[in-house]
Short mmCIF file of C-alpha atoms in Angstrom, two decimals:
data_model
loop_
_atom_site.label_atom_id
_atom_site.label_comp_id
_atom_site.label_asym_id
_atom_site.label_seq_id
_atom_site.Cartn_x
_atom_site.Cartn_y
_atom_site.Cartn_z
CA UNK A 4 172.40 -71.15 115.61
CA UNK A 5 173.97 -68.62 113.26
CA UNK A 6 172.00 -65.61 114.75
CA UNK A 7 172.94 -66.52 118.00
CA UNK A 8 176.96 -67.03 117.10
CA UNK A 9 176.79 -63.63 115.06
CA UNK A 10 175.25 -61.55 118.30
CA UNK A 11 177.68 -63.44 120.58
CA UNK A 12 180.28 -61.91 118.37
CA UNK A 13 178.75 -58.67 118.42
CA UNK A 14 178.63 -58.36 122.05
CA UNK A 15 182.50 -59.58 122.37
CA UNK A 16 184.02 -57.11 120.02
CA UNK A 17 181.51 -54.21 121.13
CA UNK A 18 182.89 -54.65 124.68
CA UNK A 19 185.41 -52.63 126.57
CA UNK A 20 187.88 -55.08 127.08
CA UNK A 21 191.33 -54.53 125.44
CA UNK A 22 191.41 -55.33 122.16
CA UNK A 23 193.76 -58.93 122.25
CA UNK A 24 190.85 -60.24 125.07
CA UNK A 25 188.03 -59.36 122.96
CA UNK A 26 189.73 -61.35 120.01
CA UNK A 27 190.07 -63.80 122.43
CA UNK A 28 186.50 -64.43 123.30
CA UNK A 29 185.71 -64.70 119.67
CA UNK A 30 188.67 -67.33 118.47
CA UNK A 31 187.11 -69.70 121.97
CA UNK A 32 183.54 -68.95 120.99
CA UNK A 33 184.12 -69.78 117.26
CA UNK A 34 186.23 -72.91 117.59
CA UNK A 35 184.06 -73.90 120.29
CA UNK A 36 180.58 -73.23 118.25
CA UNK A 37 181.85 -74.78 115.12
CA UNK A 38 183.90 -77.57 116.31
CA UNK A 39 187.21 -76.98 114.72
CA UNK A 40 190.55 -78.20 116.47
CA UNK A 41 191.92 -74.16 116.12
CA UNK A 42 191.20 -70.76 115.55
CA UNK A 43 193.76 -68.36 114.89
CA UNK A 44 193.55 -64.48 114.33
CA UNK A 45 196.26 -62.47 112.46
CA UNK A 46 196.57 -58.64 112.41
CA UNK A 47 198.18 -57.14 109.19
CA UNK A 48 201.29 -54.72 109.99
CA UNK A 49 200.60 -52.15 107.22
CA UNK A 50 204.42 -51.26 107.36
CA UNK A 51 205.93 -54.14 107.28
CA UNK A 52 202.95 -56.20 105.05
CA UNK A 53 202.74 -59.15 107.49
CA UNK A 54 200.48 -61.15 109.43
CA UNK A 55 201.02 -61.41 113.12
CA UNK A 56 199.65 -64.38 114.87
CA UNK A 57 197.27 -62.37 117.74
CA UNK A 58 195.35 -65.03 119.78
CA UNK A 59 194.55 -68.50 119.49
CA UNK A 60 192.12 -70.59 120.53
CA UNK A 61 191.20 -74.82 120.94
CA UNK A 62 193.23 -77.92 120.84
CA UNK A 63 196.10 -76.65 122.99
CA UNK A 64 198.17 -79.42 121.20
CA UNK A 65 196.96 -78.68 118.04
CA UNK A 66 198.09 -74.61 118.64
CA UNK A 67 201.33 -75.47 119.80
CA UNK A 68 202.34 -77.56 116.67
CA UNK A 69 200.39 -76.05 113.73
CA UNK A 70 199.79 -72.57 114.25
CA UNK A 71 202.82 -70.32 112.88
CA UNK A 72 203.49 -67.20 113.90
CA UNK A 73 203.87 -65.06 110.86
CA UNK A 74 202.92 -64.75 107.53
CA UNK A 75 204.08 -62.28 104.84
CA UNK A 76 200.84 -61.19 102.56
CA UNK A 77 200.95 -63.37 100.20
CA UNK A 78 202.34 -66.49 101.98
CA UNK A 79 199.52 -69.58 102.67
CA UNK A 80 196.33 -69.93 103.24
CA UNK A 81 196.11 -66.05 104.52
CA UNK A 82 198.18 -64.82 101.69
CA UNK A 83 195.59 -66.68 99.41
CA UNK A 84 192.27 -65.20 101.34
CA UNK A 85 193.75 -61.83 101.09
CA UNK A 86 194.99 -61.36 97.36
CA UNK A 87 191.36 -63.12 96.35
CA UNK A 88 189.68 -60.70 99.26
CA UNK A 89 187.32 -63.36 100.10
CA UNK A 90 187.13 -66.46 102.43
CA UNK A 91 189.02 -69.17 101.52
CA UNK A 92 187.23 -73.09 101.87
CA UNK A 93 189.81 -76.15 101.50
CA UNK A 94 189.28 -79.75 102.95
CA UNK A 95 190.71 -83.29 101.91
CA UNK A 96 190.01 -86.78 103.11
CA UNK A 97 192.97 -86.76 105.88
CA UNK A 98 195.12 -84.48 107.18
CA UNK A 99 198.95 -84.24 104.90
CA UNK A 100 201.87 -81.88 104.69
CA UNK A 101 203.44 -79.83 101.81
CA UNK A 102 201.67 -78.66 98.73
CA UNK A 103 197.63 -78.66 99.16
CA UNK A 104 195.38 -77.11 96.24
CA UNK A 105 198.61 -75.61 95.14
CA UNK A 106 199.30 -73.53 98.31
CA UNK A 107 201.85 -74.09 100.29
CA UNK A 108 201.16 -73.77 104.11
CA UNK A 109 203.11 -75.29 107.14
CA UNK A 110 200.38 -73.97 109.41
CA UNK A 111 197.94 -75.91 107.81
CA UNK A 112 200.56 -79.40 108.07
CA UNK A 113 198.24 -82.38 109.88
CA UNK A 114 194.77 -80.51 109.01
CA UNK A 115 192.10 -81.67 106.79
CA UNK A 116 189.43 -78.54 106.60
CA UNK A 117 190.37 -75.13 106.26
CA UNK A 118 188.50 -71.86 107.03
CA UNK A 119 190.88 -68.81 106.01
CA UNK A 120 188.37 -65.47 106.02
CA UNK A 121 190.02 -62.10 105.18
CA UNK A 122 189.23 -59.68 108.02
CA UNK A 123 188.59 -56.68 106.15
CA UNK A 124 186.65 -53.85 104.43
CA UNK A 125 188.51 -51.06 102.72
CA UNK A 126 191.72 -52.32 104.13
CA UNK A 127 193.26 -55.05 105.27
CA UNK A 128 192.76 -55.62 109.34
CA UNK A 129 194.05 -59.43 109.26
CA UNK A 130 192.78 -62.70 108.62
CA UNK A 131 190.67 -65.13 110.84
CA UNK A 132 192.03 -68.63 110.30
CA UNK A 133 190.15 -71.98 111.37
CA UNK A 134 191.80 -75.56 110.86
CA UNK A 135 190.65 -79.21 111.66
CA UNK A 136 192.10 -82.46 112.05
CA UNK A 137 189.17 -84.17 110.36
CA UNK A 138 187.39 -83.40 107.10
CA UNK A 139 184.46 -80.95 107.57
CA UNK A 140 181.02 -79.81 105.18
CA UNK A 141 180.18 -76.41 105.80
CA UNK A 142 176.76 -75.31 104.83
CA UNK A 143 176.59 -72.24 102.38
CA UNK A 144 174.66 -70.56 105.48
CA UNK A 145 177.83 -71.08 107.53
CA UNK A 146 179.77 -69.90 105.06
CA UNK A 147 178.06 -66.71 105.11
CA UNK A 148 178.35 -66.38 108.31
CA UNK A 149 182.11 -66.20 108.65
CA UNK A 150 182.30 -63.39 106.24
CA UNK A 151 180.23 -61.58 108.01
CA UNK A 152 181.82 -62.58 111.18
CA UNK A 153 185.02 -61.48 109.28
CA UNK A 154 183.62 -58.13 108.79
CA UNK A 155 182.17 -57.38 112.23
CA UNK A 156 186.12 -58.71 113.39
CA UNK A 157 187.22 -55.37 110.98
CA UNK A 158 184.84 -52.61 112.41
CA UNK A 159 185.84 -53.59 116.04
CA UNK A 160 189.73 -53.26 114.71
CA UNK A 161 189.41 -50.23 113.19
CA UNK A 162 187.16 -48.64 115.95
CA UNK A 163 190.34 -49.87 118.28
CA UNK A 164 192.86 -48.23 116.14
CA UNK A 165 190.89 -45.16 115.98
CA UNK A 166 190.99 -44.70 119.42
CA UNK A 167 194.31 -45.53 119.97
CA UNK A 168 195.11 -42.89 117.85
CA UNK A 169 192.65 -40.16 118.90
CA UNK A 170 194.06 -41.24 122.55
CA UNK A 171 197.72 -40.34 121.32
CA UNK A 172 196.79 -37.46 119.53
CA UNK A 173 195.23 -36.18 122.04
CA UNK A 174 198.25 -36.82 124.92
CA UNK A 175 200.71 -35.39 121.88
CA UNK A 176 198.16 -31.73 122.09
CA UNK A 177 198.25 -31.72 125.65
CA UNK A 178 201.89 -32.28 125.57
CA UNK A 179 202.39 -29.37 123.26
CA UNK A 180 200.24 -26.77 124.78
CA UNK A 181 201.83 -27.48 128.27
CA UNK A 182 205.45 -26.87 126.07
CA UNK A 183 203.42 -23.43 125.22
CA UNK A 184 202.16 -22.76 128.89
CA UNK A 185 206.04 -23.15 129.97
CA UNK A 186 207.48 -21.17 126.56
CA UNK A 187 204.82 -18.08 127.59
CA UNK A 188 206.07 -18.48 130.73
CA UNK A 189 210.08 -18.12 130.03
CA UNK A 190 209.40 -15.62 127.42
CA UNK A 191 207.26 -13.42 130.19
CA UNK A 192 210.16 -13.97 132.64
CA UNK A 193 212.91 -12.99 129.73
CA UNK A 194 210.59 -9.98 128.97
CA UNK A 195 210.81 -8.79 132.46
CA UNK A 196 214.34 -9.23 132.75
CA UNK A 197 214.88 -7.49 130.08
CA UNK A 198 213.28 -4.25 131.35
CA UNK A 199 214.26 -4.74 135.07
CA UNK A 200 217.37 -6.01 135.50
CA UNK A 201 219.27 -3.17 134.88
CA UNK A 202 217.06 -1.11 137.11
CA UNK A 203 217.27 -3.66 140.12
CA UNK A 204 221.16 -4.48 139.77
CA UNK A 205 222.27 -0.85 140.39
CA UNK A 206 220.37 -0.37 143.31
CA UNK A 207 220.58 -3.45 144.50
CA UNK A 208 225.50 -3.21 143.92
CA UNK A 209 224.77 -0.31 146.27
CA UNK A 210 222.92 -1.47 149.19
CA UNK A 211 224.95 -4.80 149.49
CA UNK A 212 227.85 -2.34 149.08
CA UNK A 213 227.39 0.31 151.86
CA UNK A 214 226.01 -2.57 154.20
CA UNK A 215 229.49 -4.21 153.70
CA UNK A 216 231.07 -0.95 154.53
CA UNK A 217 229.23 -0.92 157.52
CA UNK A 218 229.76 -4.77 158.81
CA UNK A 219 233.46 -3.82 158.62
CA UNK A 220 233.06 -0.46 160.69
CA UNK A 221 234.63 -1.29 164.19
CA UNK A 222 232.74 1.32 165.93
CA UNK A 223 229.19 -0.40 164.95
CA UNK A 224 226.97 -1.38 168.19
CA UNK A 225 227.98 -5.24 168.27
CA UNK A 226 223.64 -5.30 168.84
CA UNK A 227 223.53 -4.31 164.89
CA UNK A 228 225.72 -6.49 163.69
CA UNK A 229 223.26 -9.54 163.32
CA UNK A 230 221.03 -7.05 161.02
CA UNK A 231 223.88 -5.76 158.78
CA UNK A 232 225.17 -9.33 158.17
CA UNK A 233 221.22 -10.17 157.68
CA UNK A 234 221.51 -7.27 155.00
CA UNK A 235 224.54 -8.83 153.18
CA UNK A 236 223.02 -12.04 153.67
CA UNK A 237 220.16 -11.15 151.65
CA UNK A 238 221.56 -8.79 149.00
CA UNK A 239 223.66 -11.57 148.23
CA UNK A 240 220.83 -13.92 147.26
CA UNK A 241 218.83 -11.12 145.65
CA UNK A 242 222.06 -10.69 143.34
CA UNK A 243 222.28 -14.67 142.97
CA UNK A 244 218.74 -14.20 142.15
CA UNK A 245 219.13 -11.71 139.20
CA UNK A 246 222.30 -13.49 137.59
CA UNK A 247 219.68 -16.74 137.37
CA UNK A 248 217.04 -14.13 136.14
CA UNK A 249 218.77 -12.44 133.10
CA UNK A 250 219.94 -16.16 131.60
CA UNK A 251 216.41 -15.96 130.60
CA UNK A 252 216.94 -13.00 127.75
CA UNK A 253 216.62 -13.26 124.08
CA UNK A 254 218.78 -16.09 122.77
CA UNK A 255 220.52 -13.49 119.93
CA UNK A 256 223.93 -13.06 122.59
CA UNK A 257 224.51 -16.92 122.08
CA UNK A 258 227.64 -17.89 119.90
CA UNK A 259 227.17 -21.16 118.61
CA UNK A 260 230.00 -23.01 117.03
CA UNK A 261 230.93 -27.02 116.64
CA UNK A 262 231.75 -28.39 120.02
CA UNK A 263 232.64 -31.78 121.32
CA UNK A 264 230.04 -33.18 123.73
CA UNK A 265 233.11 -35.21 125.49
CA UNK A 266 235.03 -31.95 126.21
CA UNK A 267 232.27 -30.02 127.91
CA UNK A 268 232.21 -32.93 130.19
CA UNK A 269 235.11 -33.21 130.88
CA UNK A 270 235.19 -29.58 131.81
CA UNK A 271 231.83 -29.83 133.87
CA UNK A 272 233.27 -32.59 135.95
CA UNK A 273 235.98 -31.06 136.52
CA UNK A 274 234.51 -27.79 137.63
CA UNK A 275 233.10 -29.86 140.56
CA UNK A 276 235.88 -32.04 141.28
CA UNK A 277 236.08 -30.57 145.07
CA UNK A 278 232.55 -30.92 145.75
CA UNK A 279 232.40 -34.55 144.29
CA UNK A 280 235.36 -34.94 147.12
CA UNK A 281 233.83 -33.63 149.79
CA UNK A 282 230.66 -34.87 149.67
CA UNK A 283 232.00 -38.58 148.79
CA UNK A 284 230.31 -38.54 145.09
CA UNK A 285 231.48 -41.26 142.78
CA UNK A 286 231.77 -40.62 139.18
CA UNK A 287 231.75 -42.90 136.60
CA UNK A 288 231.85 -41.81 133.05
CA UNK A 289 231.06 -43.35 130.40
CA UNK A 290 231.32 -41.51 127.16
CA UNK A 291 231.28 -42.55 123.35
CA UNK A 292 233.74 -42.07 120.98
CA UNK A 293 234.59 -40.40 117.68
CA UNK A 294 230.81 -38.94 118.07
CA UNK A 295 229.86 -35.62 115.31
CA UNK A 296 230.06 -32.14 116.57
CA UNK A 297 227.30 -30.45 117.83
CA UNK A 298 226.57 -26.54 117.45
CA UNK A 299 226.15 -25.14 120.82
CA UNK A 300 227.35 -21.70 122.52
CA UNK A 301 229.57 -23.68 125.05
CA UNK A 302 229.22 -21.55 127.77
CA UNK A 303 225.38 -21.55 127.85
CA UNK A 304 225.67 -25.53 127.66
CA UNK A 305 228.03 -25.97 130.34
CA UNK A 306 225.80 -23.51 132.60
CA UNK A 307 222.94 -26.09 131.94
CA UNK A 308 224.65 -28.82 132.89
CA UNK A 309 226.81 -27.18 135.92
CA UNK A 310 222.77 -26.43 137.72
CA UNK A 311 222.27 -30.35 136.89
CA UNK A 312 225.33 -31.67 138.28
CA UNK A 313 224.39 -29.00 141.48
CA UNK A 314 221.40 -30.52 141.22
CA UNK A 315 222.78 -34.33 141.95
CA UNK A 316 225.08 -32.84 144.21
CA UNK A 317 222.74 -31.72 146.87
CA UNK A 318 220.79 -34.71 146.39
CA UNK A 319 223.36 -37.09 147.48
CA UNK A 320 224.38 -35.09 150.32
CA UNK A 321 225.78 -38.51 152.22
CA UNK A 322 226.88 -39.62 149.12
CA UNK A 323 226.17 -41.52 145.99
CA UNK A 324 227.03 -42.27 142.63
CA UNK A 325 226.90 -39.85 140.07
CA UNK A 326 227.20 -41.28 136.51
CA UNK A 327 227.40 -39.89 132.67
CA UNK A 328 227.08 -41.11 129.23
CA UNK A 329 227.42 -39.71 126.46
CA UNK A 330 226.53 -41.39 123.06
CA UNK A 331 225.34 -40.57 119.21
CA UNK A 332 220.99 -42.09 118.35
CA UNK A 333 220.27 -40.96 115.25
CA UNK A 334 220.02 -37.16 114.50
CA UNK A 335 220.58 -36.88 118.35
CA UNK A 336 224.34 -36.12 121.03
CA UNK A 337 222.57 -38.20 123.72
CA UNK A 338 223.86 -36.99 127.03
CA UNK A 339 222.35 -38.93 130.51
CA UNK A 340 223.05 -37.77 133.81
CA UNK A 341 221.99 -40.04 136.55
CA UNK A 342 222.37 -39.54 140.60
CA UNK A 343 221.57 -41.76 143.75
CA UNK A 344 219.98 -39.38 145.46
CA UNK A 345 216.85 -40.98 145.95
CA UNK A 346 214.61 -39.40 143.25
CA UNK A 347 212.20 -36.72 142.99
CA UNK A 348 208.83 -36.50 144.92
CA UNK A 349 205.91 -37.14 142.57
CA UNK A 350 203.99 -34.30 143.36
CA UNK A 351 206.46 -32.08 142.52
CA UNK A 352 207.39 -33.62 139.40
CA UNK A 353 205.31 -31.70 137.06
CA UNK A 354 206.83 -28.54 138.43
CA UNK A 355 210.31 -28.90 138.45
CA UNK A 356 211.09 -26.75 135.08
CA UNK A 357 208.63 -23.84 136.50
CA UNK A 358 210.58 -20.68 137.08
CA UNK A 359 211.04 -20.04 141.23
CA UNK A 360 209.74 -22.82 142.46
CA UNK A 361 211.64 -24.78 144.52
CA UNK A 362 211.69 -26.74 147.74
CA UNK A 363 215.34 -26.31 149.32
CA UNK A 364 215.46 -22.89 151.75
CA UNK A 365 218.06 -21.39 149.85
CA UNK A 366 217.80 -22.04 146.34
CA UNK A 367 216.37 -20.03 143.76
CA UNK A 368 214.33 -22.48 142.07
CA UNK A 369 215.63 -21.72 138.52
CA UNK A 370 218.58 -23.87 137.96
CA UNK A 371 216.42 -26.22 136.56
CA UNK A 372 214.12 -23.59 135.07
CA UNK A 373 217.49 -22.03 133.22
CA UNK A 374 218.72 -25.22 132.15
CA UNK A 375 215.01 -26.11 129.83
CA UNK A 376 215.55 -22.35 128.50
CA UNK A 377 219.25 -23.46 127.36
CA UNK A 378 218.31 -27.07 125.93
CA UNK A 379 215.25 -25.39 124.43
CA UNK A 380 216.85 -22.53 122.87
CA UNK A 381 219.69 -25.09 121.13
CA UNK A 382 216.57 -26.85 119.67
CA UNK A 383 217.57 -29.48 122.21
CA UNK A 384 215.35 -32.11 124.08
CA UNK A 385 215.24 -32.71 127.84
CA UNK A 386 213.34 -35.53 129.55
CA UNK A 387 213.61 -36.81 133.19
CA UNK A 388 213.53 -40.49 134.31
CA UNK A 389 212.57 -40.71 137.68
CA UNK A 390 213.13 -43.96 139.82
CA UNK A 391 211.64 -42.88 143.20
CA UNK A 392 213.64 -44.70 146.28
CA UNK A 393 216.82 -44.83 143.92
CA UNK A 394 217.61 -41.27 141.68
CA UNK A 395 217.15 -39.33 138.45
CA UNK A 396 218.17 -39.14 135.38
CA UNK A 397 218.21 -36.65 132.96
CA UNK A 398 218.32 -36.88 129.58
CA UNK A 399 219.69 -34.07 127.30
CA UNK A 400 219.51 -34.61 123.69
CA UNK A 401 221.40 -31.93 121.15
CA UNK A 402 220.81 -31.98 117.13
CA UNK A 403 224.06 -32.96 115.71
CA UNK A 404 225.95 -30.22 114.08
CA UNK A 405 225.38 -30.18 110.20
CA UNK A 406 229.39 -30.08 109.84
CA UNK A 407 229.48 -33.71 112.10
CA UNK A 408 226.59 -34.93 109.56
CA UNK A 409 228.48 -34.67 106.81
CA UNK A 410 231.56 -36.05 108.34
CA UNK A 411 229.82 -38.87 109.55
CA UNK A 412 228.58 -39.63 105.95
CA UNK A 413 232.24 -39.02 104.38
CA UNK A 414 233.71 -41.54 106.86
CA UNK A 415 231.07 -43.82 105.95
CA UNK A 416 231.89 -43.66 102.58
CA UNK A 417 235.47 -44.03 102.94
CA UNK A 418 235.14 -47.64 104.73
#
């Protein structure tokens, strides 16, 4: 019978199944096989040193009203099992409550036989804990066998953390060489601007220049009109084109200084007041107060969030509901800016920051583009939320300013 309980075991916590439905399987098939009212299995939180009740297993009854929830490490029967590192074995004639063998358990209240194995090998996984109503003998065979049960319980555990955290590693590197792909990208596209702009620009001032000359000419052949408008049409978006190009140069022209995150805002929304009007926008802010500074060249920060509030703006076309927070997590000047406009396709999602690439006729497609640069250049954070059907929001998070740090910690003090 042992063999046969051991390979069961084997074949549970060898499976693919997530982890809590493997543990399951075992807590049914060892209650079940050895006839105890419960089985209980605790994983250890190595932070926090306590035992979290994971699954459980019998006498639904018996679960509900003696099976606690936590344990610190060196509470009960698992505290016990754990500080000797080796199963623990208690039974008495009928079950009692309070003190029993000098241990002190309310999960063990209205049980007569105990079973409290330590599930581990170098470290501490959790504890595997069995309880019945009536007095049990255990052979020393079965005995054994739940230590060795125990252990097989801490190889599958640590073979499930170790893939949980190759998994994340893993989604962290392809995180950060996609941040690289994008970063060669920008600094390509900075590069070129760099060398080119000043060579397209001039050119470029003239033709739009002598074409206007021309459009206002009385004498042209009405017939040419359509292609000289066509030429300061275009020459106009070309120029648009290079203003969104050069915002992609070396970061060395910012100016940073300490800047409230409230007052750039303030001026942002303010800057579209008129097209909030027009195109029947609510706003609803909702900002924090007496936040820290942050350190920011203002004008580069309201650019970023002038193309998002753009942004919002042409996605709620027939209207909507624009609204902005503004609040202090941590190390972080949290700032969220969320529309109604009905959210971004999916298949365009992982595209949206790319330089030129956009799906509206006459946009550029680097408001977003410029925006990332800004964020990224103020060692700033910028994540999107999007709720297909219902809007966006985007999420820009700025390092507070050493200056507000310190402020924060004086005021602090002075409470």
């Amino acid at each position: 019978m042992g063999y046969d309980i051991l390979v069961k075991v084997i074949e549970l916590t060898d499976s693919e199944e997530p982890l809590e439905k493997r543990l399951k399987g075992v807590a049914r098939l060892l209650s079940g096989s050895f006839a105890f009212d419960q089985c209980a299995i605790y994983l250890f939180d190595q932070d926090k040193k306590i035992l979290n009740l994971a699954v459980t297993a019998g006498d639904k009854r018996s679960a509900g009203g003696g099976c606690q929830k936590a344990y610190k490490e060196n509470e009960g029967f698992p505290g016990l099992a754990i500080k000797k590192g080796r199963p623990v074995f208690a039974s008495r004639s009928k079950p009692a409550k309070g003190l029993w063998q000098k241990v002190t358990d309310k999960g063990a209240n209205g049980f007569a036989t105990i079973v409290c194995c330590p599930i581990k090998d170098d470290l501490i996984y959790g504890v595997l804990y069995l309880k019945n109503k009536r007095e049990k003998t255990l052979s020393p065979i079965q005995k054994k066998l739940f230590s060795v049960i125990a252990l097989q319980l801490a190889t599958a555990i640590k073979n499930y953390e170790y893939i949980v955290n190759l998994t994340d590693a893993n989604t962290r590197m392809k995180d950060m060489q996609a941040r690289l792909v994008h970063a060669e990208k920008l600094l390509a596209l900075g590069e070129m601007a760099a060398t080119l702009a000043h060579e397209i620009r001039n050119p470029l001032m003239s033709i739009g220049g002598f074409a206007k000359r021309l459009h206002q000419q009385t004498i042209l052949d009405p017939s040419h009109v359509i292609y000289v408008e066509r030429i300061v049409k275009e020459v106009e978006r070309l120029e648009k084109l290079m203003d969104g190009i050069v915002h992609f140069s070396s970061k060395s022209g910012y100016e940073f200084l300490s800047e409230d995150i409230n007052k750039i805002m303030e001026e942002v929304i303010q800057f579209f007041e008129d097209d909030f009007r027009r195109n029947r926008i609510d706003v609803i802010k909702d900002f924090s107060l007496d936040m820290p500074m942050i350190e920011v060249d203002r004008q580069q920060v309201k650019l970023a969030f002038n193309n998002l509030m753009a942004n919002a703006i042409q996605a709620m076309g027939d209207g909507g509901t624009l609204t902005i927070k503004t609040k202090h997590k941590d190390k972080w000047i949290v700032t969220e800016v969320s529309d109604t406009g009905g959210g971004i396709a999916p298949e365009i999602m992982g595209n949206i920051f790319n330089p030129f690439y956009t799906t509206k006729e006459t946009g550029t497609g680097l408001g977003l583009a410029i925006t990332h640069s800004i964020i990224t250049n103020h060692k700033g954070i910028i994540e999107v939320n999007n709720n297909m059907g219902i809007g966006v929001t985007f999420t820009i998070k700025l390092p507070v300013a050493i200056t507000g740090k310190l402020l924060t910690v004086l005021k602090r003090r002075t409470l």
